[in-house]
Amino acid sequence: QVQLVESGGGLVQTGGSLRLSCVASGRIFSINTMGWYRQAPGKQRELVASITSGGSTNYADSVKGRFTISRDNAKNTVYLQMNSLKPEDTAIYYCNGGIKTSPLTRYLELWGQGTLVTVSS
């Protein structure tokens, strides 16, 4: 069974930093694009950042210059370094990725359980 598990969330003050991690575990043949999404109360889930298997990145305008997404293919892990945090960043952050469990399967889109980030003012 393949799964994504996020960690690193917590409570921080405005201007602080957090580093989120997402580890893919289980039977993994290959991993395609990985991304971080977030969902604040009363709002839809939105894309925060994504990174392709080749390292190409994309960021939401609201986090450009403050957040950095990266990946370690050897560890099947994607990271989100969050700096200069604002109260508006408060949300549950979810990891998303396309994963192949064998050469015979198509890429599956998986979601982690989420990790809560709270930025106090």
Backbone as a ProteinNet text record, in pm:
[ID]
protein_1_A
[PRIMARY]
QVQLVESGGGLVQTGGSLRLSCVASGRIFSINTMGWYRQAPGKQRELVASITSGGSTNYADSVKGRFTISRDNAKNTVYLQMNSLKPEDTAIYYCNGGIKTSPLTRYLELWGQGTLVTVSS
[TERTIARY]
84.3	0	88.5	69.5	144.9	70.4	143.7	81.2	176.6	118.5	194.3	168.2	274.2	260.9	332	256.3	312.7	353	447.7	489.1	552.4	568.9	635.1	546.6	416.6	325.6	333.9	273.9	275.5	230.6	253.5	216.6	340.7	336.7	448.4	397.6	487.7	455.4	471	404.6	419.3	567.1	613	752.8	840.3	784.6	860.2	870	933.1	954.8	916.2	879.1	849	894.6	931.4	969	880.8	799.8	712.1	779.4	751	805	691.9	708.2	610.9	687.6	664.3	734.6	639.6	678.2	601.4	658.7	572.8	618.8	538.9	594.5	529.2	595.7	523.9	576.1	570.2	685.9	694.5	783.6	728.3	805.5	864	781.8	827.2	731.1	782	702.5	713.8	601.7	599.7	594.9	507.6	497.4	444.9	503.6	460.1	418.7	325.6	280.9	231.6	226.5	171	47.2	-59.9	-184.7	-219.2	-308.4	-353.4	-501.3	-565.6	-706.4	-732.1	-777.6	-811.4	-960.9	-1004.8	-1147.2	-1235.8	-1338.6	-1431.8	-1384.2	-1266.5	-1212.1	-1182.9	-1169.8	-1136.5	-988.2	-954.5	-815.7	-745.7	-627.1	-553.5	-410.8	-356.7	-218.7	-124.5	-27.7	73.1	199.7	245.9	367	370.9	439.5	455.3	596.2	638.5	771.1	765.6	818	817.1	930.5	930.4	1036.2	1172.7	1173	1297	1339.5	1256.3	1292.1	1232.9	1147.6	1082.8	976.6	975.9	884.5	782.4	674	567.9	512.4	484.5	435.2	312.7	228.2	116.9	174.7	111.8	161.9	174.1	84.8	82.7	202.8	276	389.1	523	523.6	648.2	745.2	868.6	969.7	977.3	877.6	874.7	885.2	824.1	824.4	915	972.1	1055.4	1021.2	988.6	960.4	1083	1112	1225.1	1193.4	1274.1	1251.4	1382.6	1378.6	1492	1442	1471.4	1421.2	1471.9	1592.8	1649.2	1571.2	1510.2	1434.2	1283.3	1242.5	1099.8	1029.8	1094.6	1045.9	1039.8	935.4	922.3	912.8	973.6	976.6	913.5	868.9	820.5	878.6	976.4	1035.9	953.8	898.2	812.1	876.7	907.1	967.8	874.9	902.4	823.2	673.8	636.8	497.5	403	283.9	179.9	56.2	-31.4	-155.6	-237.5	-228.6	-300.7	-253.3	-138.1	-85.3	-145	-220	-281.7	-375.8	-352.4	-431.7	-382.4	-457.1	-409.6	-336.9	-214.4	-133.5	-131.5	-159.7	-166.9	-61.4	-5.3	89.2	13.5	50.4	-13.2	94	70.4	168.3	116.2	180	148.6	248.5	199.5	286.1	248.8	350	333.2	381.6	299.9	338	406.5	391.5	456.6	454.2	536.5	537.6	405.2	322.6	195.6	81.2	104.3	-1.6	16.9	-92.3	-86.9	-50.2	-15.8	13.9	-114.1	-102.4	-213.4	-194	-302.1	-293.8	-327	-230.7	-248.5	-240.8	-309.3	-310.3	-268.2	-197.1	-161.3	-276.7	-261.7	-369	-373	-268	-262.3	-188.5	-128.9	-62.4	-101.2	-138	-189.1	-78.7	-89	2.6	-79	-41.5	-111.1	-11.7	-40.2	46.9	-27.9	22.8	-42	3.9	-85.7	-55	-17.2
-118.4	0	124.3	210	333.3	445.8	527.2	639.1	757.1	875.3	997.5	1044.5	1078	1122.7	1255.5	1357.9	1490.5	1506.2	1595.6	1627.9	1766.7	1825	1953.2	2071.4	2050.9	2159.5	2196.8	2310	2355.1	2498.3	2554.1	2692.2	2780.2	2887.2	2980.6	3124	3215.4	3357.3	3415.4	3525.3	3595.2	3624.7	3594.3	3615.3	3494.6	3392.1	3271.2	3178.4	3063.3	2966.3	2825.1	2745.5	2604.6	2528.6	2404.2	2319	2195.1	2179.5	2064.6	1954.8	1830.8	1716.7	1623.6	1557.8	1460.5	1339.9	1226.3	1104.1	1004.3	953.1	849.1	714.3	627.4	497.1	384.8	264.1	149.4	108.6	33.1	-12	103.2	152.3	265.8	233.7	248	227.4	360.7	463.7	596.2	702.5	824.5	936.7	1050.6	1104	1213.1	1346.7	1435.6	1566.1	1555	1633	1639.9	1783.6	1800.1	1934.1	1949.7	2074.6	2109.8	2195.2	2158.7	2232.9	2274.5	2371.2	2409.3	2445.9	2428.7	2461.5	2531.8	2655.4	2734.2	2719.6	2745.7	2733.8	2815.9	2752.6	2821.6	2847.2	2796.4	2817.9	2685.8	2693.1	2575.8	2544.7	2420	2380.7	2446.4	2499.9	2567.9	2517.1	2525.7	2484.8	2589.3	2543.8	2631.6	2627.3	2507	2487.9	2347.5	2330.8	2199	2185.5	2062	2035.3	1908	1914.6	1799.1	1704.6	1588.1	1491	1545.4	1639.9	1700.5	1822.3	1864.5	1976.2	2111.2	2115.1	2240.4	2275.5	2400.8	2441.7	2544.9	2551.1	2647.7	2689	2819.8	2870.3	2958.8	2957.1	3049.8	3189.2	3290.8	3427.1	3470	3421.8	3461	3412.8	3314.3	3260.5	3278.6	3334.6	3355.2	3442.2	3397.4	3470.5	3432.8	3360.3	3321	3169.7	3093.4	2947.3	2886.5	2770.7	2698.4	2550	2493.2	2351	2279.8	2161.8	2083.5	1935.8	1851	1707	1631.6	1518	1428.5	1294.8	1266.4	1144.9	1016.7	1020.7	903.8	867.9	968.6	948.1	949.7	965.5	973.2	1079	1192.8	1298.9	1433.8	1509.5	1645.7	1737.5	1855.7	1950.3	2083	2156	2291.4	2377.3	2459.2	2551.9	2679.1	2716.9	2833.3	2938.1	3052.9	3163	3283.7	3376.9	3500.3	3470.5	3378.3	3334.6	3445.3	3443.9	3540.6	3468.5	3537	3474.1	3416.6	3477.9	3430	3292.7	3248.7	3117.8	3006.2	3041.7	2942.2	2853.5	2723.3	2627.2	2486.6	2390	2252.7	2233.4	2187.5	2167.9	2020.5	1994.4	1858.7	1832.7	1714.3	1670.7	1593.5	1612.7	1545.6	1496.6	1380.3	1330.9	1224.1	1211.8	1106.8	994.6	877.9	764.9	640	574.3	446.7	337.3	234.2	124.4	11.3	8.7	-90.7	-41.9	-102.6	-61.1	-87.9	-172.5	-210.7	-116.8	-24.8	65.2	207.6	282.3	424.1	497.8	623.6	703.4	724.8	706.3	728	861	935.4	1061.1	1034.7	1058.4	1033.2	1161.6	1159.8	1272.8	1226.9	1312.2	1284	1323.1	1298.2	1327.4	1473.8	1546.7	1687.6	1716.4	1833.7	1878.8	2025	2057.7	2191.3	2291.8	2405.4	2516.9	2634.4	2685.2	2798.4	2911.3	3027.2	3143.3	3247.4	3276	3371	3513.2	3608.1	3749.2	3819.4
0	0	0	-98.8	-110.3	-39.7	32.8	100.2	111.7	130.9	151.8	293.7	364.7	502.4	521.9	562.7	587.4	733.4	756.3	891.7	890.8	1008.5	1019.9	1051.8	1053.4	1085.2	1231.8	1265.7	1403.1	1416.3	1534.2	1563.7	1562.8	1485	1478.2	1481.1	1515.4	1515.7	1375.9	1351.6	1224.6	1199.6	1078.8	1045	1067.5	1128.9	1157.6	1037.9	1060.8	953.9	995.8	898.1	918.4	794.7	814.1	702.6	704.1	601.2	589.7	508.3	544.6	473	433.2	320.7	273.9	222.6	284.3	247.6	182.8	68.2	0.8	43.3	91.9	137.9	73.7	79.6	20.3	-109.8	-189.2	-318.3	-418.6	-458.4	-549.7	-668.6	-787.9	-909.7	-956.4	-956.7	-995.5	-943.3	-930.1	-882.9	-983.1	-1022.5	-1118.7	-1043.3	-1085.3	-1021.3	-878.1	-787.4	-648.9	-619.6	-528.8	-497.5	-355.5	-312.7	-182.9	-205.6	-139	-143	-1	10.9	144.1	139.9	253.5	265.1	397.5	388	505.1	531.9	655.1	688.3	595.3	541.1	455	314.1	279.6	146.6	75.9	-56.3	-135	-123.9	-149	-149.1	-268.1	-244	-348.9	-359.9	-479.2	-502.9	-445.5	-368.3	-310.8	-395.4	-424.4	-503.5	-559.7	-671.3	-731.3	-786.9	-803.4	-858.3	-941	-1062.7	-1151.4	-1115.4	-1178.1	-1153.3	-1194.4	-1287.8	-1333.5	-1254.4	-1158.9	-1074.1	-1110.9	-1211.4	-1249.6	-1145.6	-1098.8	-992	-1036.1	-958.8	-982.4	-847.2	-830.1	-702.7	-719.5	-617.8	-613.5	-591.4	-648.8	-635.1	-488.7	-405.1	-265.2	-184.1	-235.8	-160.4	-229.9	-349	-421.9	-342.2	-336.6	-262.7	-116.7	-66.9	74.1	92.8	2.2	11.7	-94.5	-62.3	-156.7	-152	-266.9	-274.3	-330.1	-277.7	-324.5	-307.1	-366.1	-352.3	-346.8	-280.4	-270.1	-322.9	-448.7	-511.5	-445.6	-393.3	-327.7	-200.7	-139.1	-16	-39	-164.5	-198.9	-113.7	-102.2	-15.2	-85.5	-55.6	-105	16.1	6.4	116.4	77.8	177.9	157.6	268.6	234.2	329.4	327	441.1	450.6	540.3	483.4	556.9	556.6	646.6	656.7	660.2	745.1	751.9	798.4	742	772.7	824.1	897.4	943.4	828.3	711.4	594	546.7	595.1	557.5	641.7	743.8	830.7	750.9	756.6	680.9	708.6	659.1	660.3	528.3	535.5	416	377.6	250.6	199.7	92.9	96.7	-4.4	-111.6	-236	-348.5	-444.8	-503.9	-598.5	-691.7	-807.4	-902.7	-883.3	-847.4	-815.7	-893.4	-948.3	-1015.6	-923.2	-902.4	-815.1	-891.3	-1022.1	-1107.3	-1251.1	-1339.2	-1480	-1550.9	-1493.4	-1554.7	-1520	-1429.5	-1385.7	-1435.7	-1435.5	-1467.1	-1339.1	-1353.5	-1236	-1155.1	-1025	-934	-863.4	-846.7	-774.4	-628	-540.9	-398.6	-317.1	-203.8	-111.3	27.3	96.7	233.9	324.2	453.4	548.4	591.1	562.9	596.4	725.5	733.2	854.8	876.8	999.2	1030.5	1056.5	988.5	1009.2	1060.7	1177.6	1236.6	1261.4	1204.2	1219.5	1301.7	1419	1508.3	1480	1503.1	1482.1	1610.6
[MASK]
+++++++++++++++++++++++++++++++++++++++++++++++++++++++++++++++++++++++++++++++++++++++++++++++++++++++++++++++++++++++++

